[in-house]
CSV table of C-alpha atoms in Angstrom, one decimal:
chain,number,residue,atom,x,y,z
A,1,MET,CA,-9.6,26.6,-11.1
A,2,THR,CA,-8.5,22.6,-11.7
A,3,ALA,CA,-6.0,22.3,-14.5
A,4,HIS,CA,-7.2,20.2,-17.7
A,5,SER,CA,-4.3,19.9,-18.8
A,6,LEU,CA,-1.1,18.0,-18.2
A,7,ARG,CA,0.6,21.8,-19.9
A,8,GLU,CA,-2.5,23.9,-17.6
A,9,TYR,CA,-1.2,21.9,-14.6
A,10,LEU,CA,2.6,23.6,-15.5
A,11,GLU,CA,1.3,26.8,-16.3
A,12,THR,CA,-0.5,26.9,-13.2
A,13,LEU,CA,2.8,26.5,-11.7
A,14,ASP,CA,4.2,29.0,-12.8
A,15,GLU,CA,2.0,31.7,-12.3
A,16,HIS,CA,2.5,30.5,-8.1
A,17,ASP,CA,6.7,31.0,-9.2
A,18,GLU,CA,6.5,27.0,-8.6
A,19,LEU,CA,8.2,25.8,-11.8
A,20,ASN,CA,11.9,25.9,-13.1
A,21,ARG,CA,11.9,26.0,-16.7
A,22,ILE,CA,15.8,25.3,-17.7
A,23,SER,CA,15.8,26.1,-21.2
A,24,THR,CA,20.3,24.6,-21.6
A,25,ASP,CA,20.7,21.3,-22.7
A,26,VAL,CA,20.1,18.5,-20.0
A,27,SER,CA,20.9,14.8,-21.6
A,28,TRP,CA,18.2,11.9,-21.1
A,29,ASN,CA,21.0,10.2,-19.5
A,30,LEU,CA,20.7,10.5,-16.0
A,31,GLU,CA,21.4,14.2,-16.1
A,32,ALA,CA,17.4,15.0,-15.8
A,33,SER,CA,16.7,12.9,-12.9
A,34,ALA,CA,19.8,14.0,-10.9
A,35,ILE,CA,18.7,17.5,-11.3
A,36,THR,CA,15.1,16.9,-10.2
A,37,MET,CA,16.7,14.7,-7.3
A,38,ALA,CA,18.0,17.6,-6.2
A,39,ALA,CA,14.6,19.8,-6.6
A,40,ASN,CA,13.2,17.3,-4.3
A,41,GLU,CA,16.7,16.9,-2.0
A,42,ALA,CA,15.6,20.8,-1.7
A,43,ASP,CA,12.2,21.4,-1.7
A,44,GLU,CA,12.6,23.2,-4.6
A,45,ARG,CA,10.5,24.1,-7.7
A,46,ILE,CA,9.2,21.5,-10.6
A,47,PRO,CA,11.9,21.1,-13.1
A,48,LEU,CA,10.3,20.9,-16.8
A,49,PHE,CA,13.7,21.0,-19.2
A,50,GLU,CA,12.5,23.3,-22.2
A,51,SER,CA,15.1,21.5,-24.6
A,52,VAL,CA,16.5,17.7,-23.7
A,53,ALA,CA,19.8,16.8,-26.3
A,54,GLY,CA,19.8,13.7,-27.9
A,55,SER,CA,16.7,12.9,-28.6
A,56,ASN,CA,14.9,12.2,-32.1
A,57,ALA,CA,12.0,14.0,-31.5
A,58,HIS,CA,11.5,17.7,-29.9
A,59,ALA,CA,9.8,16.8,-26.7
A,60,ARG,CA,10.2,17.8,-23.5
A,61,LEU,CA,10.5,16.6,-19.8
A,62,VAL,CA,9.0,17.0,-16.4
A,63,GLY,CA,10.1,15.8,-13.0
A,64,ASP,CA,8.5,15.1,-10.3
A,65,PRO,CA,5.4,17.2,-11.5
A,66,TYR,CA,3.4,16.6,-9.1
A,67,ARG,CA,5.7,16.1,-5.8
A,68,GLY,CA,3.9,18.0,-3.3
A,69,THR,CA,6.4,20.4,-0.7
A,70,GLN,CA,7.9,18.5,2.2
A,71,ALA,CA,5.4,20.7,4.5
A,72,ARG,CA,2.5,19.7,2.7
A,73,PRO,CA,2.6,16.8,0.0
A,74,TRP,CA,-1.3,17.3,-0.8
A,75,ASP,CA,-0.6,21.0,-2.0
A,76,ARG,CA,0.1,20.5,-5.6
A,77,LEU,CA,-2.3,18.4,-6.1
A,78,ALA,CA,-4.7,20.1,-4.2
A,79,MET,CA,-4.7,23.0,-6.9
A,80,ALA,CA,-4.2,21.4,-9.5
A,81,LEU,CA,-7.8,19.9,-9.0
A,82,GLY,CA,-8.6,23.9,-7.6
A,83,LEU,CA,-8.7,23.2,-4.5
A,84,PRO,CA,-6.7,26.8,-1.9
A,85,GLY,CA,-3.2,26.6,-1.2
A,86,ASP,CA,-3.6,26.6,2.4
A,87,GLN,CA,-5.9,23.9,3.3
A,88,SER,CA,-5.1,22.2,6.2
A,89,SER,CA,-4.8,18.6,5.5
A,90,ASP,CA,-8.2,17.9,7.5
A,91,ASP,CA,-9.9,20.0,5.0
A,92,TYR,CA,-8.4,18.4,1.8
A,93,TYR,CA,-9.0,15.2,2.6
A,94,ASP,CA,-12.7,16.0,3.1
A,95,GLU,CA,-12.6,18.2,0.1
A,96,ILE,CA,-11.4,14.7,-1.9
A,97,ILE,CA,-13.7,12.1,0.3
A,98,ARG,CA,-16.9,14.3,-1.2
A,99,ARG,CA,-15.9,15.0,-4.8
A,100,LEU,CA,-15.7,10.7,-4.4
A,101,GLN,CA,-18.4,10.7,-3.8
A,102,SER,CA,-19.7,11.7,-6.9
A,103,PRO,CA,-18.2,10.6,-9.1
A,104,VAL,CA,-19.3,12.2,-12.9
A,105,GLN,CA,-19.4,10.1,-15.7
A,106,PRO,CA,-16.9,10.4,-18.6
A,107,THR,CA,-18.2,12.0,-21.9
A,108,THR,CA,-16.2,10.7,-25.1
A,109,ILE,CA,-15.0,13.8,-28.2
A,110,ALA,CA,-14.2,13.4,-32.1
A,111,ARG,CA,-10.2,11.6,-32.9
A,112,SER,CA,-10.2,15.7,-34.7
A,113,ASP,CA,-11.2,17.6,-31.6
A,114,ALA,CA,-8.5,15.9,-29.1
A,115,SER,CA,-4.9,16.8,-28.8
A,116,CYS,CA,-4.0,13.7,-27.8
A,117,LYS,CA,-4.4,13.5,-32.0
A,118,GLU,CA,-1.8,16.6,-33.0
A,119,ILE,CA,0.5,13.2,-34.9
A,120,VAL,CA,-0.5,10.0,-35.4
A,121,ASP,CA,1.4,7.4,-36.3
A,122,THR,CA,0.1,3.9,-36.8
A,123,THR,CA,2.7,2.5,-39.9
A,124,ASP,CA,6.2,2.8,-38.5
A,125,PRO,CA,5.6,4.0,-34.3
A,126,ASP,CA,9.1,4.4,-32.8
A,127,LEU,CA,9.5,4.8,-29.1
A,128,PHE,CA,13.3,5.0,-29.2
A,129,ALA,CA,11.7,9.1,-31.1
A,130,PHE,CA,11.8,10.4,-27.1
A,131,PRO,CA,13.4,10.8,-25.0
A,132,TRP,CA,12.6,8.4,-22.1
A,133,PRO,CA,14.8,8.9,-18.8
A,134,PHE,CA,17.5,6.4,-17.9
A,135,ILE,CA,16.7,7.2,-14.0
A,136,HIS,CA,19.5,5.7,-12.0
A,137,ALA,CA,23.3,4.7,-12.8
A,138,GLY,CA,22.1,0.3,-12.6
A,139,ASP,CA,19.5,0.5,-14.0
A,140,GLY,CA,18.4,-1.6,-16.8
A,141,GLY,CA,16.9,0.5,-18.9
A,142,ARG,CA,15.0,4.0,-20.0
A,143,TYR,CA,11.5,4.1,-18.7
A,144,SER,CA,8.3,5.6,-18.9
A,145,ASN,CA,7.7,5.0,-15.3
A,146,LEU,CA,4.4,7.8,-14.9
A,147,GLN,CA,1.5,6.7,-17.1
A,148,THR,CA,-1.7,5.7,-17.1
A,149,VAL,CA,-2.2,1.9,-18.2
A,150,VAL,CA,-6.0,1.6,-19.8
A,151,ALA,CA,-7.3,-2.4,-20.0
A,152,SER,CA,-10.3,-3.6,-20.5
A,153,ASP,CA,-11.8,-6.3,-19.0
A,154,PRO,CA,-12.6,-9.0,-21.6
A,155,ASP,CA,-15.6,-10.2,-19.5
A,156,SER,CA,-18.0,-6.8,-19.0
A,157,SER,CA,-17.1,-3.6,-20.4
A,158,TRP,CA,-15.6,-2.3,-17.3
A,159,LEU,CA,-11.5,-0.3,-18.5
A,160,ASP,CA,-9.2,-0.5,-15.6
A,161,TRP,CA,-6.9,2.8,-15.2
A,162,SER,CA,-3.9,1.3,-13.3
A,163,TYR,CA,0.1,2.4,-12.7
A,164,HIS,CA,2.6,0.8,-13.8
A,165,ARG,CA,5.8,1.3,-15.7
A,166,ALA,CA,7.2,0.6,-18.7
A,167,MET,CA,10.9,-0.3,-19.1
A,168,ILE,CA,11.8,0.3,-23.5
A,169,HIS,CA,14.0,-2.5,-25.1
A,170,ASP,CA,13.2,-1.3,-28.5
A,171,GLY,CA,11.3,1.3,-31.1
A,172,THR,CA,8.2,-1.4,-30.4
A,173,LYS,CA,8.3,-3.1,-27.7
A,174,ALA,CA,9.0,-2.2,-23.3
A,175,SER,CA,7.9,-5.3,-20.5
A,176,LEU,CA,5.4,-4.2,-17.9
A,177,LEU,CA,6.0,-4.3,-14.8
A,178,PHE,CA,2.6,-6.7,-14.2
A,179,LEU,CA,2.4,-7.7,-10.5
A,180,ALA,CA,-0.5,-10.7,-10.0
A,181,GLY,CA,-2.8,-9.3,-7.1
A,182,GLU,CA,-3.4,-6.1,-9.1
A,183,GLN,CA,-6.3,-5.2,-11.2
A,184,THR,CA,-4.9,-5.1,-15.0
A,185,PRO,CA,-2.2,-7.6,-14.1
A,186,ASN,CA,-5.1,-10.5,-12.9
A,187,LEU,CA,-6.7,-9.2,-15.9
A,188,TYR,CA,-3.9,-10.4,-18.0
A,189,TYR,CA,-3.1,-13.0,-15.8
A,190,TYR,CA,-6.3,-15.0,-15.8
A,191,LYS,CA,-8.4,-13.8,-18.6
A,192,TYR,CA,-6.0,-12.9,-21.6
A,193,GLU,CA,-2.5,-15.1,-21.2
A,194,ARG,CA,-5.2,-18.4,-20.4
A,195,ARG,CA,-7.3,-17.7,-22.9
A,196,ASN,CA,-4.1,-18.1,-25.5
A,197,GLN,CA,-5.9,-13.5,-26.0
A,198,ALA,CA,-3.7,-11.0,-26.8
A,199,MET,CA,-4.8,-8.2,-24.2
A,200,PRO,CA,-5.4,-4.4,-26.0
A,201,VAL,CA,-4.1,-1.5,-23.5
A,202,ALA,CA,-3.2,2.0,-24.2
A,203,ILE,CA,-0.6,4.1,-21.9
A,204,ALA,CA,-1.2,6.8,-21.8
A,205,VAL,CA,1.7,9.6,-20.3
A,206,GLY,CA,1.0,13.0,-19.0
A,207,ALA,CA,-2.8,13.0,-18.4
A,208,GLU,CA,-4.3,15.3,-16.7
A,209,PRO,CA,-3.9,15.4,-12.7
A,210,ALA,CA,-7.0,14.2,-11.8
A,211,VAL,CA,-6.4,10.7,-13.7
A,212,GLU,CA,-3.2,10.6,-12.9
A,213,CYS,CA,-4.9,10.5,-9.2
A,214,ALA,CA,-7.5,7.9,-10.4
A,215,SER,CA,-4.7,5.8,-11.3
A,216,VAL,CA,-3.1,5.3,-7.9
A,217,MET,CA,-6.7,5.0,-5.9
A,218,TRP,CA,-8.0,2.6,-4.5
A,219,ILE,CA,-11.4,2.4,-7.0
A,220,PRO,CA,-13.0,-1.0,-6.2
A,221,THR,CA,-12.4,-4.0,-9.3
A,222,GLY,CA,-15.7,-3.1,-11.9
A,223,LYS,CA,-15.9,0.7,-11.2
A,224,ASP,CA,-14.9,3.2,-14.3
A,225,GLU,CA,-11.5,4.7,-12.9
A,226,ALA,CA,-12.8,7.9,-15.0
A,227,GLN,CA,-15.8,8.7,-13.5
A,228,TYR,CA,-14.4,8.9,-10.2
A,229,ALA,CA,-11.4,11.6,-12.4
A,230,GLY,CA,-14.8,13.2,-13.3
A,231,GLY,CA,-15.7,13.3,-9.4
A,232,LEU,CA,-12.5,14.7,-8.5
A,233,LYS,CA,-12.9,17.8,-11.2
A,234,GLU,CA,-16.4,18.0,-10.8
A,235,GLU,CA,-16.7,18.2,-14.6
A,236,PRO,CA,-16.4,14.7,-17.0
A,237,VAL,CA,-12.8,13.7,-18.0
A,238,GLU,CA,-12.7,14.2,-22.2
A,239,LEU,CA,-12.1,10.5,-23.8
A,240,VAL,CA,-10.8,9.8,-27.1
A,241,GLU,CA,-10.9,6.5,-28.9
A,242,CYS,CA,-7.7,4.7,-31.0
A,243,GLU,CA,-6.4,4.8,-33.4
A,244,THR,CA,-5.4,0.4,-33.6
A,245,ASN,CA,-8.8,-0.7,-30.4
A,246,ASP,CA,-11.3,0.9,-29.1
A,247,LEU,CA,-10.4,1.7,-26.0
A,248,LEU,CA,-11.2,5.0,-25.1
A,249,VAL,CA,-8.2,7.4,-23.7
A,250,PRO,CA,-8.1,10.6,-22.2
A,251,ALA,CA,-8.3,13.2,-24.5
A,252,THR,CA,-5.7,15.9,-22.7
A,253,ALA,CA,-2.8,13.7,-22.9
A,254,GLU,CA,0.7,13.9,-24.4
A,255,LEU,CA,1.1,11.0,-25.7
A,256,VAL,CA,-0.6,7.7,-26.2
A,257,ILE,CA,1.5,4.2,-26.9
A,258,GLU,CA,-1.5,2.1,-28.3
A,259,GLY,CA,-1.0,-1.9,-28.3
A,260,HIS,CA,-0.9,-5.3,-27.2
A,261,VAL,CA,0.4,-7.5,-24.2
A,262,VAL,CA,1.2,-11.0,-25.8
A,263,PRO,CA,0.8,-14.0,-23.9
A,264,ASP,CA,3.2,-16.4,-22.7
A,265,THR,CA,5.9,-14.2,-24.0
A,266,ARG,CA,8.5,-12.3,-21.8
A,267,LEU,CA,10.8,-9.5,-22.0
A,268,ASP,CA,13.4,-8.5,-18.0
A,269,GLU,CA,12.1,-5.9,-16.3
A,270,GLY,CA,14.7,-4.2,-13.7
A,271,PRO,CA,16.7,-3.9,-11.8
A,272,PHE,CA,15.0,-0.5,-10.8
A,273,GLY,CA,16.2,2.0,-8.3
A,274,GLU,CA,12.9,1.4,-6.3
A,275,TYR,CA,10.1,3.7,-3.8
A,276,PHE,CA,12.3,1.4,-1.2
A,277,GLY,CA,15.9,3.4,-1.7
A,278,TYR,CA,17.2,1.2,-2.8
A,279,MET,CA,18.1,-1.2,-6.7
A,280,HIS,CA,15.7,-3.8,-6.8
A,281,GLY,CA,17.4,-7.6,-8.4
A,282,PRO,CA,17.8,-9.4,-10.2
A,283,ARG,CA,15.5,-8.4,-12.6
A,284,ARG,CA,12.5,-10.7,-13.9
A,285,SER,CA,10.8,-11.8,-16.4
A,286,MET,CA,7.7,-9.4,-17.7
A,287,PRO,CA,4.4,-9.2,-19.9
A,288,VAL,CA,5.5,-7.5,-23.8
A,289,LEU,CA,3.9,-4.7,-24.8
A,290,GLN,CA,3.8,-4.8,-28.7
A,291,VAL,CA,3.3,-1.4,-30.0
A,292,ASP,CA,0.8,-1.4,-32.7
A,293,ALA,CA,0.7,3.4,-32.3
A,294,ILE,CA,1.4,5.7,-30.9
A,295,THR,CA,-0.2,10.0,-31.0
A,296,HIS,CA,0.7,12.6,-29.0
A,297,ARG,CA,0.5,16.8,-29.2
A,298,SER,CA,3.4,18.8,-30.9
A,299,ASP,CA,7.0,19.1,-28.3
A,300,PRO,CA,4.8,16.4,-25.9
A,301,ILE,CA,5.9,16.5,-21.8
A,302,LEU,CA,7.2,13.3,-20.7
A,303,PRO,CA,6.8,13.3,-17.2
A,304,PHE,CA,9.0,10.9,-15.2
A,305,CYS,CA,9.1,9.8,-11.6
A,306,VAL,CA,12.7,9.5,-9.9
A,307,GLU,CA,12.1,6.7,-7.5
A,308,GLY,CA,13.7,6.3,-4.0
A,309,SER,CA,13.9,9.8,-3.4
A,310,GLY,CA,10.7,9.9,-1.6
A,311,THR,CA,12.5,8.3,1.7
A,312,GLY,CA,13.5,10.3,4.3
A,313,TYR,CA,12.0,13.7,4.7
A,314,THR,CA,12.5,14.2,0.8
A,315,GLU,CA,8.5,14.3,-1.1
A,316,ASN,CA,8.6,12.3,-5.4
A,317,THR,CA,5.5,12.1,-6.8
A,318,THR,CA,5.1,8.4,-5.3
A,319,SER,CA,5.2,10.2,-1.7
A,320,SER,CA,3.2,12.8,-2.6
A,321,ARG,CA,0.8,10.9,-4.6
A,322,GLU,CA,0.4,8.3,-1.0
A,323,VAL,CA,-0.9,11.6,0.8
A,324,ALA,CA,-2.7,12.8,-2.0
A,325,CYS,CA,-4.7,10.2,-3.7
A,326,VAL,CA,-4.3,6.9,-1.2
A,327,GLY,CA,-4.5,8.1,2.1
A,328,PRO,CA,-8.3,10.1,1.1
A,329,ASP,CA,-9.7,7.2,-0.9
A,330,ALA,CA,-8.3,4.3,1.3
A,331,THR,CA,-10.2,6.6,4.2
A,332,LEU,CA,-13.0,6.4,2.5
A,333,GLY,CA,-13.0,2.9,1.3
A,334,LEU,CA,-13.5,1.8,5.1
A,335,ARG,CA,-15.6,3.5,5.9
A,336,ALA,CA,-17.5,1.9,3.1
A,337,ALA,CA,-16.4,-1.5,5.5
A,338,GLY,CA,-17.9,-0.9,8.0
A,339,PHE,CA,-15.0,0.1,9.9
A,340,ASP,CA,-14.7,3.4,12.1
A,341,VAL,CA,-11.6,5.9,10.8
A,342,THR,CA,-11.4,8.3,10.6
A,343,LYS,CA,-8.1,9.1,8.9
A,344,LEU,CA,-4.9,7.1,7.2
A,345,ALA,CA,-2.4,8.3,6.3
A,346,PRO,CA,1.1,7.0,4.9
A,347,TRP,CA,4.1,7.3,7.4
A,348,PRO,CA,6.1,10.5,6.2
A,349,PHE,CA,9.2,8.6,6.2
A,350,THR,CA,8.1,5.7,3.2
A,351,PRO,CA,6.6,6.7,0.4
A,352,ARG,CA,4.9,3.9,-0.2
A,353,THR,CA,5.4,0.9,3.2
A,354,VAL,CA,4.2,2.3,6.2
A,355,TYR,CA,0.7,3.5,6.5
A,356,VAL,CA,-0.1,5.7,10.4
A,357,VAL,CA,-4.6,5.0,11.0
A,358,ALA,CA,-6.3,6.9,13.7
A,359,THR,CA,-9.0,5.2,14.6
A,360,ASP,CA,-12.2,5.3,17.2
A,361,GLY,CA,-12.5,2.0,17.0
A,362,THR,CA,-9.6,0.6,19.8
A,363,ARG,CA,-10.4,-3.0,20.7
A,364,PRO,CA,-8.2,-5.0,20.0
A,365,GLY,CA,-10.2,-7.6,18.0
A,366,HIS,CA,-11.8,-5.2,15.9
A,367,LEU,CA,-7.8,-4.4,14.9
A,368,HIS,CA,-7.3,-7.5,14.6
A,369,ASP,CA,-9.7,-7.2,11.7
A,370,LEU,CA,-9.5,-4.1,10.6
A,371,ALA,CA,-5.4,-5.1,9.7
A,372,ASN,CA,-6.0,-8.3,8.4
A,373,PHE,CA,-9.5,-6.8,5.9
A,374,ILE,CA,-6.4,-3.7,4.6
A,375,PHE,CA,-3.2,-6.6,3.8
A,376,THR,CA,-5.8,-8.7,2.3
A,377,THR,CA,-6.8,-5.4,-0.5
A,378,TRP,CA,-5.2,-5.5,-3.9
A,379,GLY,CA,-5.3,-2.4,-3.0
A,380,MET,CA,-3.1,-1.8,0.0
A,381,LEU,CA,-0.6,-5.0,-1.5
A,382,HIS,CA,3.0,-2.3,-1.6
A,383,ILE,CA,2.1,-2.3,2.6
A,384,ASP,CA,4.0,-4.4,5.1
A,385,PHE,CA,3.1,-2.2,7.7
A,386,PHE,CA,0.4,-0.5,9.9
A,387,ILE,CA,0.8,1.8,12.9
A,388,PHE,CA,-2.7,1.7,14.8
A,389,VAL,CA,-3.5,5.7,16.2
A,390,ASP,CA,-6.5,7.4,18.1
A,391,ALA,CA,-9.0,9.2,15.8
A,392,ASP,CA,-7.8,12.4,17.8
A,393,VAL,CA,-3.7,12.1,16.3
A,394,ASP,CA,-3.1,12.5,13.0
A,395,PRO,CA,-1.3,10.3,10.7
A,396,LEU,CA,0.5,12.8,9.6
A,397,ASN,CA,2.0,15.1,12.5
A,398,THR,CA,5.4,12.1,12.8
A,399,ARG,CA,5.6,14.3,17.1
A,400,ALA,CA,2.2,12.8,17.8
A,401,VAL,CA,2.4,9.6,15.8
A,402,LEU,CA,5.8,8.3,17.6
A,403,GLU,CA,4.5,9.6,20.9
A,404,ALA,CA,1.2,8.0,20.7
A,405,ILE,CA,4.0,4.3,20.2
A,406,ALA,CA,6.2,5.6,23.6
A,407,VAL,CA,3.0,6.3,25.5
A,408,ARG,CA,0.6,4.0,24.8
A,409,ALA,CA,1.9,0.6,22.4
A,410,ASP,CA,3.6,-2.4,24.6
A,411,PRO,CA,6.3,-4.0,22.6
A,412,ASN,CA,5.2,-7.5,24.8
A,413,GLU,CA,1.0,-7.0,23.5
A,414,ASP,CA,0.6,-4.7,21.1
A,415,PHE,CA,2.8,-5.7,17.9
A,416,HIS,CA,1.2,-8.3,15.4
A,417,GLN,CA,2.6,-9.8,12.8
A,418,PHE,CA,0.9,-11.8,9.8
A,419,GLY,CA,2.7,-14.8,8.7
A,420,VAL,CA,0.1,-16.5,6.4
A,421,GLU,CA,1.8,-17.5,3.2
A,422,THR,CA,-0.9,-16.6,0.5
A,423,MET,CA,-1.0,-13.5,2.1
A,424,PRO,CA,-0.4,-11.1,-0.7
A,425,LYS,CA,2.5,-8.7,-0.5
A,426,VAL,CA,5.0,-7.3,-3.6
A,427,PRO,CA,8.0,-9.4,-4.4
A,428,LEU,CA,10.3,-6.4,-4.4
A,429,ASN,CA,10.9,-6.6,-1.2
A,430,ILE,CA,14.4,-6.1,0.1
A,431,TYR,CA,13.8,-9.1,2.9
A,432,GLN,CA,13.3,-11.3,0.5
A,433,THR,CA,15.7,-13.8,-1.0
A,434,PRO,CA,15.1,-13.9,-4.9
A,435,GLU,CA,13.6,-17.5,-4.1
A,436,GLU,CA,11.5,-15.9,-1.5
A,437,LYS,CA,9.9,-13.4,-3.6
A,438,GLY,CA,8.5,-16.2,-6.1
A,439,ASN,CA,6.8,-15.6,-10.1
A,440,ALA,CA,4.7,-12.1,-10.8
A,441,GLN,CA,1.9,-14.9,-11.6
A,442,THR,CA,1.1,-15.3,-8.2
A,443,GLY,CA,2.2,-12.7,-6.3
A,444,THR,CA,3.9,-14.6,-3.5
A,445,SER,CA,6.5,-15.9,-1.2
A,446,LYS,CA,6.4,-19.1,0.4
A,447,ALA,CA,8.8,-17.8,3.5
A,448,LYS,CA,7.0,-15.9,6.1
A,449,THR,CA,5.7,-12.1,5.2
A,450,ALA,CA,6.6,-9.1,6.9
A,451,LYS,CA,2.9,-7.9,7.5
A,452,ALA,CA,2.6,-6.5,10.8
A,453,TYR,CA,1.2,-3.6,12.4
A,454,ILE,CA,1.6,-1.5,16.1
A,455,ASP,CA,-1.7,-0.9,18.2
A,456,ALA,CA,-0.9,2.2,19.4
A,457,THR,CA,-4.6,3.6,20.4
A,458,ARG,CA,-5.3,4.1,24.5
A,459,SER,CA,-5.2,0.8,26.2
A,460,ASP,CA,-7.6,1.2,29.1
A,461,GLU,CA,-11.0,2.2,27.6
A,462,SER,CA,-13.1,2.3,30.8
A,463,ASN,CA,-10.9,5.1,32.0
A,464,PRO,CA,-9.1,7.9,29.0
A,465,ASN,CA,-8.3,9.6,31.3
A,466,VAL,CA,-5.5,7.8,33.0
A,467,THR,CA,-3.5,8.7,29.7
A,468,ALA,CA,-4.2,12.4,30.3
A,469,GLY,CA,-3.5,12.3,33.7
A,470,THR,CA,-0.5,11.2,33.1
A,471,ASN,CA,0.6,13.2,30.8
A,472,GLN,CA,-0.6,16.1,33.0
A,473,ARG,CA,1.5,14.8,35.8
A,474,ALA,CA,4.7,14.5,33.1
A,475,GLN,CA,4.8,17.6,31.5
A,476,GLU,CA,4.2,19.4,35.0
A,477,ILE,CA,7.3,17.9,36.2
A,478,LEU,CA,9.0,19.2,33.1
A,479,ARG,CA,7.6,22.8,34.0
A,480,GLU,CA,9.0,22.4,37.7
A,481,ALA,CA,12.1,21.6,36.2
A,482,GLY,CA,12.9,25.1,33.8
A,483,MET,CA,10.8,24.1,30.7
A,484,GLU,CA,8.4,26.2,28.8
A,485,SER,CA,5.3,25.0,28.4
A,486,HIS,CA,4.8,26.3,24.8
A,487,THR,CA,7.1,23.8,24.4
A,488,PHE,CA,5.4,21.2,24.9
A,489,ASP,CA,1.6,23.1,24.4
A,490,LEU,CA,0.5,22.0,28.0
A,491,THR,CA,-3.3,22.2,28.1
A,492,GLU,CA,-5.9,21.6,30.9
A,493,ASN,CA,-6.2,17.9,29.9
A,494,GLY,CA,-2.9,17.1,28.9
A,495,GLN,CA,-3.6,16.0,25.4
């Protein structure tokens, strides 16, 4: 059964013994994130902190609620969307793609019926009344980093949902990580700020799972994510109008911050422990959110993600959503653009920086066109590296991908680097100096980009049986040497 709120999702986890309710007082100051990271690394249950010490409001925290298991990163989000828990990744992808192709229009409900309006404060809102976590020891401040930012295009009816973290500065101000090249930052930098206008925004914290999925997907510019969230849950998402602006927000969110992003004003943002697995710095100047109101449920639950714990074999919300949300959506997007893509998925050892693409179109020119298209698409701004494999290789099968690289990728011919100065890139990469990172408004640097790809597809198109025959002979030699055939899945064609 589809979860219509974060609370319903957590109850579903509880029913399946996948939620760890922690009633002991836990501090928002590093303790909650340390426990969450330990749970992530041990592949343990999702931690729900029922009692947060040092909080002025009775609010709770939940650490990495959408983290999947290490063997099946998509499984908990599948559960949230009412899908069977034992689906293969192929079946899961097929179903998510099918649902995305049938978007459902949202409905608007009265404020009196919206659970996110149980408590409304438009006179004296205070961000520090809530236990936003201090996540990493080197962070520049406390963060809300698992949320949906709602903004509108001043020139159309388009309402955009996006995923940007906020560093809390005081009770009414936060800095937002707005990197140009992404949809909402583009609205701010190139429309509102150039017109010297404040940009109305609303931040939905603890929205329902379908909203969390749609917020990180490659939804095309001009298309409302609310429709695709409805498609994911196969029924309308309920929206409600804000108190201080006319934006519509997910009605079952745990907490909504209403405000406006001030033009030509900046506050420090960061450092922050990044999804790369290291502490990013130095501080950067980012746009300022001025808070106008806060509405929330009674005893709100604030989700957060421990970035950096999603490197290696460990999962967190970011890495699991890349598999469960971005992968199927990006696969659909590339197919819609005319590319013959079977499946696109993140490399298991990195949350966002490396992706594997399985494709039938293995001509070198085709792969280069595909790589160029992806690298210049806003949705893949964070991705620096691709591995192209044949359609019969599962991108989520680490062994199969490594075998494809070892057997089919020639280091001299099949490694390709893009060195275009204006190619969009994220100024968070560890390999760039502060000068090379450029500024947030351009989202590019003057240094060569490290965006690259490996062609690990079959090179002999005229005789695909060459690779099969080579594999067959190699397996026969291993068998003759005494290795049990089941250890390398010996088959008639050696595949």
